PDB file of C-alpha atoms and ligand atoms in Angstrom:
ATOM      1  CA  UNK A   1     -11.494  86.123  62.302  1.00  0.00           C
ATOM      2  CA  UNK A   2     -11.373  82.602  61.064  1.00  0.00           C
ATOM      3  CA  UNK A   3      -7.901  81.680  58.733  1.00  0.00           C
ATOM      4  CA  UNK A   4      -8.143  82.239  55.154  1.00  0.00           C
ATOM      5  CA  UNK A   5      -6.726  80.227  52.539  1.00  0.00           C
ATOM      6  CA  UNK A   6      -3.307  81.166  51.913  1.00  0.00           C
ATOM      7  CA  UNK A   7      -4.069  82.632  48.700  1.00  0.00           C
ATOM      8  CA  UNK A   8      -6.376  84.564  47.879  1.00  0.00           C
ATOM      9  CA  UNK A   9      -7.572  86.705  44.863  1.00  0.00           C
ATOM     10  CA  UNK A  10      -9.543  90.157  44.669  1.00  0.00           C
ATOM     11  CA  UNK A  11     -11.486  90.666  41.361  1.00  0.00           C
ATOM     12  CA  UNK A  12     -12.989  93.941  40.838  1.00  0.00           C
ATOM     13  CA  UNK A  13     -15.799  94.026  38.256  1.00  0.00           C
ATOM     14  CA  UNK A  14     -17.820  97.062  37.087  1.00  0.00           C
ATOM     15  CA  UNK A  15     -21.365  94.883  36.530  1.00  0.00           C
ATOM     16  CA  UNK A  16     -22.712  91.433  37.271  1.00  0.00           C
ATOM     17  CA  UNK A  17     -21.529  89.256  34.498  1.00  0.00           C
ATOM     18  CA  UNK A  18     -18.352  90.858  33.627  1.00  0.00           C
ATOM     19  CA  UNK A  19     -16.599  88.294  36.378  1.00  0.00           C
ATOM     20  CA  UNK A  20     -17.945  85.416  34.140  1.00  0.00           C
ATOM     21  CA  UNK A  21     -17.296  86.558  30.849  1.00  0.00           C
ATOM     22  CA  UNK A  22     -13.992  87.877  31.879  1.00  0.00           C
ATOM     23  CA  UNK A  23     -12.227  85.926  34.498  1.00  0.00           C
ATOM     24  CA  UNK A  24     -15.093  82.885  34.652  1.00  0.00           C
ATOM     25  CA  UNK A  25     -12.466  79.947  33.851  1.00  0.00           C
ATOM     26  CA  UNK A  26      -9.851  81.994  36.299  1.00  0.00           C
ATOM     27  CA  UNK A  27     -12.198  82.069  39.221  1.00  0.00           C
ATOM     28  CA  UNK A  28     -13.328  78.395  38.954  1.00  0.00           C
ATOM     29  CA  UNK A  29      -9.797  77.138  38.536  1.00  0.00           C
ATOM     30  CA  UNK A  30      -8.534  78.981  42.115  1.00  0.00           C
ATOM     31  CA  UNK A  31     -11.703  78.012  44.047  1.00  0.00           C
ATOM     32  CA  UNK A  32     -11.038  74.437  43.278  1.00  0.00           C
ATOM     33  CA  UNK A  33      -7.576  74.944  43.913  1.00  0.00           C
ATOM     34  CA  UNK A  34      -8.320  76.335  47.119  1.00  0.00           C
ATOM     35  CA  UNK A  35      -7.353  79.602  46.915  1.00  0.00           C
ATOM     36  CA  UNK A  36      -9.484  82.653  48.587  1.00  0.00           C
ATOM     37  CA  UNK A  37     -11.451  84.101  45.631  1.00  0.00           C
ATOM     38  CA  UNK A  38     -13.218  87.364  46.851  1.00  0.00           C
ATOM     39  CA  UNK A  39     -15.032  89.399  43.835  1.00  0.00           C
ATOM     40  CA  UNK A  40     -16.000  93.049  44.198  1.00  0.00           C
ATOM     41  CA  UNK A  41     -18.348  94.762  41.983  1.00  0.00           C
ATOM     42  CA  UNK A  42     -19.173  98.327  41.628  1.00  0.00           C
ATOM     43  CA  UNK A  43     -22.975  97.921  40.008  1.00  0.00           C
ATOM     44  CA  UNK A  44     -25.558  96.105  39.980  1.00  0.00           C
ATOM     45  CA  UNK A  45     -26.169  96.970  36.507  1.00  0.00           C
ATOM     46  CA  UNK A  46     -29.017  98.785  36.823  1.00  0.00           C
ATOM     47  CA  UNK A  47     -29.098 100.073  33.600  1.00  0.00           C
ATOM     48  CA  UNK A  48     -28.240  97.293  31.329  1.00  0.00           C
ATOM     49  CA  UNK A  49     -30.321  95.804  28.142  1.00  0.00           C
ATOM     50  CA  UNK A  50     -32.445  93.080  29.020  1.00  0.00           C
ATOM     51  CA  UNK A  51     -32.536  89.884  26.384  1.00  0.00           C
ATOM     52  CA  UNK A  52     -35.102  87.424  27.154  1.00  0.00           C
ATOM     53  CA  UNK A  53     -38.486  89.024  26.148  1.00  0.00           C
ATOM     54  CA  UNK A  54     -40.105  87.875  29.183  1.00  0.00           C
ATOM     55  CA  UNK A  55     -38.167  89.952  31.147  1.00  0.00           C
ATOM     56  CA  UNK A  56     -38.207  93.252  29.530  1.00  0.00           C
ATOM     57  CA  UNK A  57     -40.229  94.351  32.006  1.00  0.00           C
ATOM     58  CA  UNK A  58     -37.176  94.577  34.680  1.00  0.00           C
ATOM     59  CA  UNK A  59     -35.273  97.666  35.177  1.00  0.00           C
ATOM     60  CA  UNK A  60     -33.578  99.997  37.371  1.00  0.00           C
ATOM     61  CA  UNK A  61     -33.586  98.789  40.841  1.00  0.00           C
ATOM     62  CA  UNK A  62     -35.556  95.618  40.528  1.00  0.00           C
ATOM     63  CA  UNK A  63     -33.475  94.736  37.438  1.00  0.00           C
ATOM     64  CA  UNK A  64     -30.229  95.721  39.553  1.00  0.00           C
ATOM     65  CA  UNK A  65     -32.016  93.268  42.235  1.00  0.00           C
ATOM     66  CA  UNK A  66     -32.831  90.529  39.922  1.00  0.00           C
ATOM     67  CA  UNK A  67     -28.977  90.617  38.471  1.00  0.00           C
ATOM     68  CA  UNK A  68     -28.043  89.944  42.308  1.00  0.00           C
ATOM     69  CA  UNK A  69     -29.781  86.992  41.698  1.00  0.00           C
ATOM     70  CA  UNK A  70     -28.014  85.869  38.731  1.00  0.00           C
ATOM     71  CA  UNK A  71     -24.547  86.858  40.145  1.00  0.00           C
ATOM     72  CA  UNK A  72     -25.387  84.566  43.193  1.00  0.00           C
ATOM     73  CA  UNK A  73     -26.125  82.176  40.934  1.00  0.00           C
ATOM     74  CA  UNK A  74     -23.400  82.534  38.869  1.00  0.00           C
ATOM     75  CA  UNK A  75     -20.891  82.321  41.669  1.00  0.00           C
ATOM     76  CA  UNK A  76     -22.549  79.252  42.524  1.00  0.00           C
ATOM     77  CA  UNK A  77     -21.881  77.822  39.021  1.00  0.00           C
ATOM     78  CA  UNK A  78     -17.883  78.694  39.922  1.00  0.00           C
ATOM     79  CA  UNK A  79     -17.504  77.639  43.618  1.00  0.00           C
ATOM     80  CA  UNK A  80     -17.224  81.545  44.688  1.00  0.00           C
ATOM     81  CA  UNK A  81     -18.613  82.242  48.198  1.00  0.00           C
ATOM     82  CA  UNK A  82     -16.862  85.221  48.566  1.00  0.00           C
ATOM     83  CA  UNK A  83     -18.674  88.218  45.998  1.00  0.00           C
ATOM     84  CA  UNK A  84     -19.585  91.154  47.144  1.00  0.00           C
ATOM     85  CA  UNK A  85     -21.205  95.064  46.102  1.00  0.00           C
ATOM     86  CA  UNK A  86     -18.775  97.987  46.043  1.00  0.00           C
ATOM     87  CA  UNK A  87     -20.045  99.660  49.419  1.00  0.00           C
ATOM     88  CA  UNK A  88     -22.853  97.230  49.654  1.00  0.00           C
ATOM     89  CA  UNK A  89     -25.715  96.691  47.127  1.00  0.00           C
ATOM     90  CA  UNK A  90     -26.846 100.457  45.905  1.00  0.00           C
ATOM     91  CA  UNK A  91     -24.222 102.525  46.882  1.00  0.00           C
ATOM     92  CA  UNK A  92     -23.489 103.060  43.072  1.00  0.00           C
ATOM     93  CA  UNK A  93     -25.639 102.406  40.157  1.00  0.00           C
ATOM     94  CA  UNK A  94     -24.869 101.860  36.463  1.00  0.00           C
ATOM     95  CA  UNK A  95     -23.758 104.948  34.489  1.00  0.00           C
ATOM     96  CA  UNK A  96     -24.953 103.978  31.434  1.00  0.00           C
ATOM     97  CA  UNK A  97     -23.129 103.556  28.461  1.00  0.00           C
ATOM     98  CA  UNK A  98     -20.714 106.882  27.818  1.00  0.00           C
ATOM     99  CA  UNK A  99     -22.485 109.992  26.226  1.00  0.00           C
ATOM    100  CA  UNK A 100     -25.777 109.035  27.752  1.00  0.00           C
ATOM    101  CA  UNK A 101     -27.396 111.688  30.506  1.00  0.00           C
ATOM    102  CA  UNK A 102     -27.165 108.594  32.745  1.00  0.00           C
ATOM    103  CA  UNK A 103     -23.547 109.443  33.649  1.00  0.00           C
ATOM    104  CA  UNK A 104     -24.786 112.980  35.253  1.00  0.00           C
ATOM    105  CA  UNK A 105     -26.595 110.365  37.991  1.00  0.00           C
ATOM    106  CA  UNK A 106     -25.614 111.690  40.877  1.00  0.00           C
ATOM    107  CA  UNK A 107     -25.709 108.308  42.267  1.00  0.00           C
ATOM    108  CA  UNK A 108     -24.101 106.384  39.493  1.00  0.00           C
ATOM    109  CA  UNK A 109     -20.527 105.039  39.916  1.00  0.00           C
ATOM    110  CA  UNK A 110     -19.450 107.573  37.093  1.00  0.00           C
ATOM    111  CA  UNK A 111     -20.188 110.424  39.758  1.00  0.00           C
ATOM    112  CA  UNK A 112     -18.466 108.018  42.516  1.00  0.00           C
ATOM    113  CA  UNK A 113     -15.691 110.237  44.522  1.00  0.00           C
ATOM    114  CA  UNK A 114     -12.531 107.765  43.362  1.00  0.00           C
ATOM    115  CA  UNK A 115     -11.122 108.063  46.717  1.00  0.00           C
ATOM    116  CA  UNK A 116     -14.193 107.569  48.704  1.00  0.00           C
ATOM    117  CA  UNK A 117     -14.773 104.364  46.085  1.00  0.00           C
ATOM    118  CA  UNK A 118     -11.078 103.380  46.644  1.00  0.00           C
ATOM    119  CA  UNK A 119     -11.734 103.141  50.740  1.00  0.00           C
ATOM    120  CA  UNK A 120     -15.116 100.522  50.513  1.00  0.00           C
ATOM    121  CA  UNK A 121     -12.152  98.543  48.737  1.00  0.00           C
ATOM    122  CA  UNK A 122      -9.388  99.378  51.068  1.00  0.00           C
ATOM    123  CA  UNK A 123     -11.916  97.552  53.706  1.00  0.00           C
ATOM    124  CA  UNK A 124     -12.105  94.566  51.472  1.00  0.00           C
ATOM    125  CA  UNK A 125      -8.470  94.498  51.339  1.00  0.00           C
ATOM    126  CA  UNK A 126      -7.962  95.044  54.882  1.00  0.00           C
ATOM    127  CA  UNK A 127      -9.622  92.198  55.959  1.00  0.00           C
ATOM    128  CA  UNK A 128      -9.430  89.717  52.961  1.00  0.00           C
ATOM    129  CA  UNK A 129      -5.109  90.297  52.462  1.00  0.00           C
ATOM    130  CA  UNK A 130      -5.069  89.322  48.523  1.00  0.00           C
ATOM    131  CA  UNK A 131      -1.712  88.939  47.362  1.00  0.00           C
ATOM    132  CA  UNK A 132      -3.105  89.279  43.721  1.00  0.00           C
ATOM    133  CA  UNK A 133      -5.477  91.726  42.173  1.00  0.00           C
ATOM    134  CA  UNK A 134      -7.301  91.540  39.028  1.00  0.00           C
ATOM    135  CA  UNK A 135      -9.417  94.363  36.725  1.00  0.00           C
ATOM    136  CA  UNK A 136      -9.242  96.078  33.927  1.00  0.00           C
ATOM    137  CA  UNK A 137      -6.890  98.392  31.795  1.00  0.00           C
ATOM    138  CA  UNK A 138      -7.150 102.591  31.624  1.00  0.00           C
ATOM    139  CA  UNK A 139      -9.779 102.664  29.070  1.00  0.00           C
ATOM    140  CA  UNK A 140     -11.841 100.147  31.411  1.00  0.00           C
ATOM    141  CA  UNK A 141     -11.209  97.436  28.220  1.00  0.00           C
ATOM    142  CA  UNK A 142     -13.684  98.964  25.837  1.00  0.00           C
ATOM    143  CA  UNK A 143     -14.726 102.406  27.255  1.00  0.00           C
ATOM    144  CA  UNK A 144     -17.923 101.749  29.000  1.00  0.00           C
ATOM    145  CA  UNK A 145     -17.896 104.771  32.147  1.00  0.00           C
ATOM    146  CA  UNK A 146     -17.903 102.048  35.010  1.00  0.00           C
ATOM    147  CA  UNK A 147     -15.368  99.668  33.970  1.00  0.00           C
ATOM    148  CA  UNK A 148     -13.097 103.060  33.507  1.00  0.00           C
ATOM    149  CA  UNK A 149     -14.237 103.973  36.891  1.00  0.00           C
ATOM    150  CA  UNK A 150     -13.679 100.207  38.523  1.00  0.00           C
ATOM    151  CA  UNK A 151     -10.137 100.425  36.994  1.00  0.00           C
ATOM    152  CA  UNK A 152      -9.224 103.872  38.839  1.00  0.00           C
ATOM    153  CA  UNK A 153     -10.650 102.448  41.562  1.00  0.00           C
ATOM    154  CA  UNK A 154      -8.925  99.121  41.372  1.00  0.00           C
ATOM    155  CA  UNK A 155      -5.633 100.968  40.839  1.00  0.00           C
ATOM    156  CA  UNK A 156      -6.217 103.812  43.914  1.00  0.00           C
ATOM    157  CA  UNK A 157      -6.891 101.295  46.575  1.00  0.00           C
ATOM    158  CA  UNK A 158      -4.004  99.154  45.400  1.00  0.00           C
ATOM    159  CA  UNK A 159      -1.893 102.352  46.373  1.00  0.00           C
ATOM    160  CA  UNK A 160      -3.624 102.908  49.253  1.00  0.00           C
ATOM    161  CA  UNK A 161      -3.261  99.601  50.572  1.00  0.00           C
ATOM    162  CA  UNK A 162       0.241  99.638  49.869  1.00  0.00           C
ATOM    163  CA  UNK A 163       0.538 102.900  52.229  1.00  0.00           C
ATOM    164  CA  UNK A 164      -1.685 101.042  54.795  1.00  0.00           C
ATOM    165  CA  UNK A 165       0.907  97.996  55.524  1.00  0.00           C
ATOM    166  CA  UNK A 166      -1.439  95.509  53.470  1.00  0.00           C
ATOM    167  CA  UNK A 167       0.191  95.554  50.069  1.00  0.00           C
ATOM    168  CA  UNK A 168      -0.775  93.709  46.835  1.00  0.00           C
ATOM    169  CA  UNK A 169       1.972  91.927  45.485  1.00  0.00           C
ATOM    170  CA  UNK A 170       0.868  91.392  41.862  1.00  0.00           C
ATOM    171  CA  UNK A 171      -1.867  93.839  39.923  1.00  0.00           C
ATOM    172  CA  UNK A 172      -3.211  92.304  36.619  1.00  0.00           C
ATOM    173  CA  UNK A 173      -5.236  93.851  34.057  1.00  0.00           C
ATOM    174  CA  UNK A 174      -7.424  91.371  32.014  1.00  0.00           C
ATOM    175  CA  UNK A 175      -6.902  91.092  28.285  1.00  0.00           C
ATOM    176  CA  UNK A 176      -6.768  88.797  24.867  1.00  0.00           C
ATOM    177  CA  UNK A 177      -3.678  88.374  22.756  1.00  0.00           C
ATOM    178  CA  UNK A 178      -4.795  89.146  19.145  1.00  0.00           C
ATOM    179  CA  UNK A 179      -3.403  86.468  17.825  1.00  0.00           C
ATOM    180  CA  UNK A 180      -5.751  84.318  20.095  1.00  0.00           C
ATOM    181  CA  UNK A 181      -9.074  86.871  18.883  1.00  0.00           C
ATOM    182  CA  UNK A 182      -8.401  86.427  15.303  1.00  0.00           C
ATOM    183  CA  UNK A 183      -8.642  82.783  15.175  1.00  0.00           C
ATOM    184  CA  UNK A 184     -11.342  82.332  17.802  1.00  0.00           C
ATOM    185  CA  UNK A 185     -13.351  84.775  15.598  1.00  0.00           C
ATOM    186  CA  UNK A 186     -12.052  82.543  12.319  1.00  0.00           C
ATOM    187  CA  UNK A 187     -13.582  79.245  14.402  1.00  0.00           C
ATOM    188  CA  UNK A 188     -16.787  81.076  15.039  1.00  0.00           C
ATOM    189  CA  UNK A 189     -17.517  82.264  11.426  1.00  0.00           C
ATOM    190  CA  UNK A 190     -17.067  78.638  10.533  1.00  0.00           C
ATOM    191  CA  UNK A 191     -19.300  77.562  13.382  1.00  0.00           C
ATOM    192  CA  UNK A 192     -21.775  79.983  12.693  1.00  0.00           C
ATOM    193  CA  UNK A 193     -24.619  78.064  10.962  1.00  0.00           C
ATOM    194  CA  UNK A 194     -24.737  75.849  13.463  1.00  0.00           C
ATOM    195  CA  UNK A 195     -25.622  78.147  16.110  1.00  0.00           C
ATOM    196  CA  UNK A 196     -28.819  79.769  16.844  1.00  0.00           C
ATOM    197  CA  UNK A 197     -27.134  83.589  16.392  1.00  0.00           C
ATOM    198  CA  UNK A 198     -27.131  84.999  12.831  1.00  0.00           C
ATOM    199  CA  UNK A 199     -24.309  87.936  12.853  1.00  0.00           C
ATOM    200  CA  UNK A 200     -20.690  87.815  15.030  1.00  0.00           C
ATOM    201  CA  UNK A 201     -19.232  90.415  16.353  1.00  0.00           C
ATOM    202  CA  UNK A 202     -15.493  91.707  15.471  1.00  0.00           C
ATOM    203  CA  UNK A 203     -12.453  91.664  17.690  1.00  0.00           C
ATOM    204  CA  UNK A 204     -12.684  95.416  18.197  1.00  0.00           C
ATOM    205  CA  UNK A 205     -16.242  94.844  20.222  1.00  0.00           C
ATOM    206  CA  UNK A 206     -14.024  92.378  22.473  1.00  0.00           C
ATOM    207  CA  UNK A 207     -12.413  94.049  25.729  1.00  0.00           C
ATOM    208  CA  UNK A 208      -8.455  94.244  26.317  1.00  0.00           C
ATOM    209  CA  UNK A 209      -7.447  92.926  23.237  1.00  0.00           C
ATOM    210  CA  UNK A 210      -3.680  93.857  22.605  1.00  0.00           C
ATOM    211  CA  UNK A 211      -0.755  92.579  20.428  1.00  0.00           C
ATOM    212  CA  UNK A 212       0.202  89.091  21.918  1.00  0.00           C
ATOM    213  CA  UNK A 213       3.602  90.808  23.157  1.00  0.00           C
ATOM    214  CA  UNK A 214       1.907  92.701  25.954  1.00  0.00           C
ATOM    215  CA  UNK A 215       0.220  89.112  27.489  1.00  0.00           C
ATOM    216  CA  UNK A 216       2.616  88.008  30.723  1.00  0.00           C
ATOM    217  CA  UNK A 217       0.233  85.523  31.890  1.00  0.00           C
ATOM    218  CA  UNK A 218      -1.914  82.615  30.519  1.00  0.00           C
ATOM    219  CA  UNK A 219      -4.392  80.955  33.099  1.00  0.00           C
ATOM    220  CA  UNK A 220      -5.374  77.209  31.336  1.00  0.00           C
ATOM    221  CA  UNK A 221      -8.991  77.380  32.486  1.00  0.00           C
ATOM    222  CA  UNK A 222      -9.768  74.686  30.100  1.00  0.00           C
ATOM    223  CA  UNK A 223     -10.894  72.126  33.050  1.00  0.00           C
ATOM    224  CA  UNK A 224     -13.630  74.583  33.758  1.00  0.00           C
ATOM    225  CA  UNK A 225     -15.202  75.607  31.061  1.00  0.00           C
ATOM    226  CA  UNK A 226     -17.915  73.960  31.831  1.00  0.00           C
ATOM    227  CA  UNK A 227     -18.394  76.097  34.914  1.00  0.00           C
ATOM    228  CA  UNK A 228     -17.569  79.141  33.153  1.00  0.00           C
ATOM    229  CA  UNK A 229     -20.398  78.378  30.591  1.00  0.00           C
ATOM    230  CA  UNK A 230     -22.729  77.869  33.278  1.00  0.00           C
ATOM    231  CA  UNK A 231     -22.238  81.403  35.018  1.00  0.00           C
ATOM    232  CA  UNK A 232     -22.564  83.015  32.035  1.00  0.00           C
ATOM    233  CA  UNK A 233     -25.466  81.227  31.537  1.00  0.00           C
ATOM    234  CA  UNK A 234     -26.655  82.117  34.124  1.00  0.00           C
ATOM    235  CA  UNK A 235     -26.838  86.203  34.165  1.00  0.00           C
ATOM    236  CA  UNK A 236     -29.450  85.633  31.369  1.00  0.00           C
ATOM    237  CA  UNK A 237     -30.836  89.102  31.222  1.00  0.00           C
ATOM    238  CA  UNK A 238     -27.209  90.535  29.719  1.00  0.00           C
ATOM    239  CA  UNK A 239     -26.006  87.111  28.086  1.00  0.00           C
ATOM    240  CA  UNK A 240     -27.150  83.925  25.537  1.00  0.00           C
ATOM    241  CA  UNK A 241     -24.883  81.284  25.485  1.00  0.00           C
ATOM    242  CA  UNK A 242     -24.653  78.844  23.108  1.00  0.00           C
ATOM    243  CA  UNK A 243     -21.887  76.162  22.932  1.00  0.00           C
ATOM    244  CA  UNK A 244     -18.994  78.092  23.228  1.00  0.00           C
ATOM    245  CA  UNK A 245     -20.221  81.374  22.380  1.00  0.00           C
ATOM    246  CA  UNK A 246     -22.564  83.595  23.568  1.00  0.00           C
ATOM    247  CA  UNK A 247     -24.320  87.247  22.573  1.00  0.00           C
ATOM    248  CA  UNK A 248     -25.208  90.000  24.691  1.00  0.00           C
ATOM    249  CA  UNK A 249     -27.821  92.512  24.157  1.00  0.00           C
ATOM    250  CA  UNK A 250     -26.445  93.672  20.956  1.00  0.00           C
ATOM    251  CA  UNK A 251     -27.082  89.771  19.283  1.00  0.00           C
ATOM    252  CA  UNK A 252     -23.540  90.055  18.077  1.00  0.00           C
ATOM    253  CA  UNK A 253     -21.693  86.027  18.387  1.00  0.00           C
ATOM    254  CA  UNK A 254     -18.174  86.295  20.351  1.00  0.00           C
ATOM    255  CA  UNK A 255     -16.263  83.626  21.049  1.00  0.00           C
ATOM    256  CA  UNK A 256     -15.791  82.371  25.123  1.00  0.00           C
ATOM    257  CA  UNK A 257     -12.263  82.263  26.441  1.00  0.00           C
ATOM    258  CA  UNK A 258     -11.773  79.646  28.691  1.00  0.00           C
ATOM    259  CA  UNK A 259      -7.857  80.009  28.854  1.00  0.00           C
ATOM    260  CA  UNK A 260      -7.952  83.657  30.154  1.00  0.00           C
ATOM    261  CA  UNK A 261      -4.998  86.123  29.403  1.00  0.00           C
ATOM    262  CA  UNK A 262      -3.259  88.790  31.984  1.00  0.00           C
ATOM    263  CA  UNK A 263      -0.863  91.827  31.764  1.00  0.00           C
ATOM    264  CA  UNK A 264       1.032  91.967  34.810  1.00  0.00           C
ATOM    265  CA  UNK A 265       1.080  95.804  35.471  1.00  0.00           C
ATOM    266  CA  UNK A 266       2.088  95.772  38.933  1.00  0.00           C
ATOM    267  CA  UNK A 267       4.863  93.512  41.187  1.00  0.00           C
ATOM    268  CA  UNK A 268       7.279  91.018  39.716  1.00  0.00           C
ATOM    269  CA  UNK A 269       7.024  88.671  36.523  1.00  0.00           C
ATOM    270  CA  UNK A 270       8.091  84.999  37.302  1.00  0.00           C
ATOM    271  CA  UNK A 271       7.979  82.887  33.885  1.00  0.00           C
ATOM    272  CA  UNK A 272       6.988  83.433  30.189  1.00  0.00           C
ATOM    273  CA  UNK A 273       4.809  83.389  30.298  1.00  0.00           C
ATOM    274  CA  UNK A 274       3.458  83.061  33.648  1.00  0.00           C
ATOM    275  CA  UNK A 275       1.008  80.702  33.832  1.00  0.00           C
ATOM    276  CA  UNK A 276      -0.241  81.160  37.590  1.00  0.00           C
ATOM    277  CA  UNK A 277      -1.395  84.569  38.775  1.00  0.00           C
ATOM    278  CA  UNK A 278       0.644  83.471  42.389  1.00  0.00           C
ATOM    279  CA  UNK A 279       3.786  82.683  40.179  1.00  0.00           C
ATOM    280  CA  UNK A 280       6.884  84.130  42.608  1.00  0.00           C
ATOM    281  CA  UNK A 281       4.528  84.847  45.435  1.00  0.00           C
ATOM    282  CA  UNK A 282       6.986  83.879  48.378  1.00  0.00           C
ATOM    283  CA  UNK A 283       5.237  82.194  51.787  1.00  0.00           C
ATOM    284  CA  UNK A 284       2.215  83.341  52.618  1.00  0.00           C
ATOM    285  CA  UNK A 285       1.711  85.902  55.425  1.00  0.00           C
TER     286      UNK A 285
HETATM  287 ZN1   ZN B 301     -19.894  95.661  32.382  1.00  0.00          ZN
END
């Protein structure tokens, strides 16, 4: 096996685009820095709204194949070489958002045996050795069945790779201090008729927001916004981005992070707040 960097970072995602919009700046900032950056997601989104009216047309598997495209494009836009499908592309499809009959799929990741799901990541960690794992909270940040199902996941193989000698040091779930919502919503109602978007969103619609308190880590992705920007961009069929905010299907304007925010939920804080995901990782193995 040829050396890898000696850091290295496993993001696990539910659908293409949820790397960019959540962890866009993050990803772009470690590739450049030279760190490993390996992203795992669980769907190819298969059942996702599709924006641009020319491409209404696309769904199920050749929208899920098309949104391969965009990822790979996408990870272009950030310097990722490393991105790869939960169990390869298809195992799992999109559940659909919660409620829907889509989550009785048999094949979507809602259905997805959690340990069985937890092993196609174990493999990834077996032969990638992150010290430093990223996804999202319990409730998946806003609900929707396959980011709750990424974060169980996320969280099983992290104990299973702990009881297979290759242990994660530091688990981090993403999320946005209030504080930090609130007045990037207060600079996008003022931006507003400037843009080509006509309603915004509220901080509610935006995933992991907490009370600033709960935020151990600030990543300053401000030097690569532009890249972030430009892999959002680029999974057109689920996102319009204008400036520095965007819509998705729904047509409601939300601001784009480009310093992201973390709560360390596994391993050992060092600063506050930490402002490197690696912060108190000793020498590499
Ligand atoms: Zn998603």
């Amino acid at each position: 096996m040829t050396e890898l960097p000696a850091r290295r970072l496993l993001l696990v995602h539910a659908h293409p685009d949820d790397e960019s919009i959540n962890n866009g700046a993050t990803m772009a900032a470690y590739s450049a820095q030279g760190a490993h950056v390996t992203l795992v997601t669980c769907t190819l989104g298969e059942r996702g709204e599709v924006i641009p009216p020319g491409l209404a047309h696309l769904s199920g598997a050749a929208l899920g194949e098309y949104r391969l495209g965009e990822l790979t494009e996408a990870m272009r836009a950030l310097g990722v070489d490393d991105f790869r499908l939960l169990g390869g592309p298809g195992r799992y499809c999109d559940s659909g958002m919660m409620g829907l009959p889509d989550n009785d799929d048999p094949h979507c990741f809602w259905q997805a045996d959690v340990d069985e799901a937890a092993g196609y990541l174990l493999d990834v960690i077996r032969e990638v050795r992150p010290q430093v794992l990223v996804t999202y909270d319990e409730n998946g940040g806003y609900g929707h069945p396959d980011h709750i199902q990424a974060h169980r996941v996320a969280m099983r193989a992290a104990e299973l790779a702990a009881e297979a000698g290759v242990p994660i040091e530091k688990v981090y779930w993403n999320r946005v201090p209030r504080s930090v919502g609130e007045q990037a919503f207060d600079r996008l109602r003022d931006a507003l008729p400037d843009l080509p978007f006509t309603k915004t969103a509220v901080l509610d619609d935006v995933p992991g927001v907490v009370d600033d308190e709960r935020i151990t880590t600030v990543v300053d992705g401000t030097a690569h916004t532009a890249a972030k920007l430009a892999a959002m961009a680029a999974h057109a069929t689920q996102i319009e981005v204008s400036g520095e905010y965007f819509v998705l299907s729904n047509e409601l304007a939300q601001p784009v992070f480009t310093t992201e925010y973390y709560e360390l939920v596994r391993g050992e804080r060092s600063g506050t707040p930490e402002t490197d995901l690696f912060a108190g990782i000793g020498d590499p193995r």
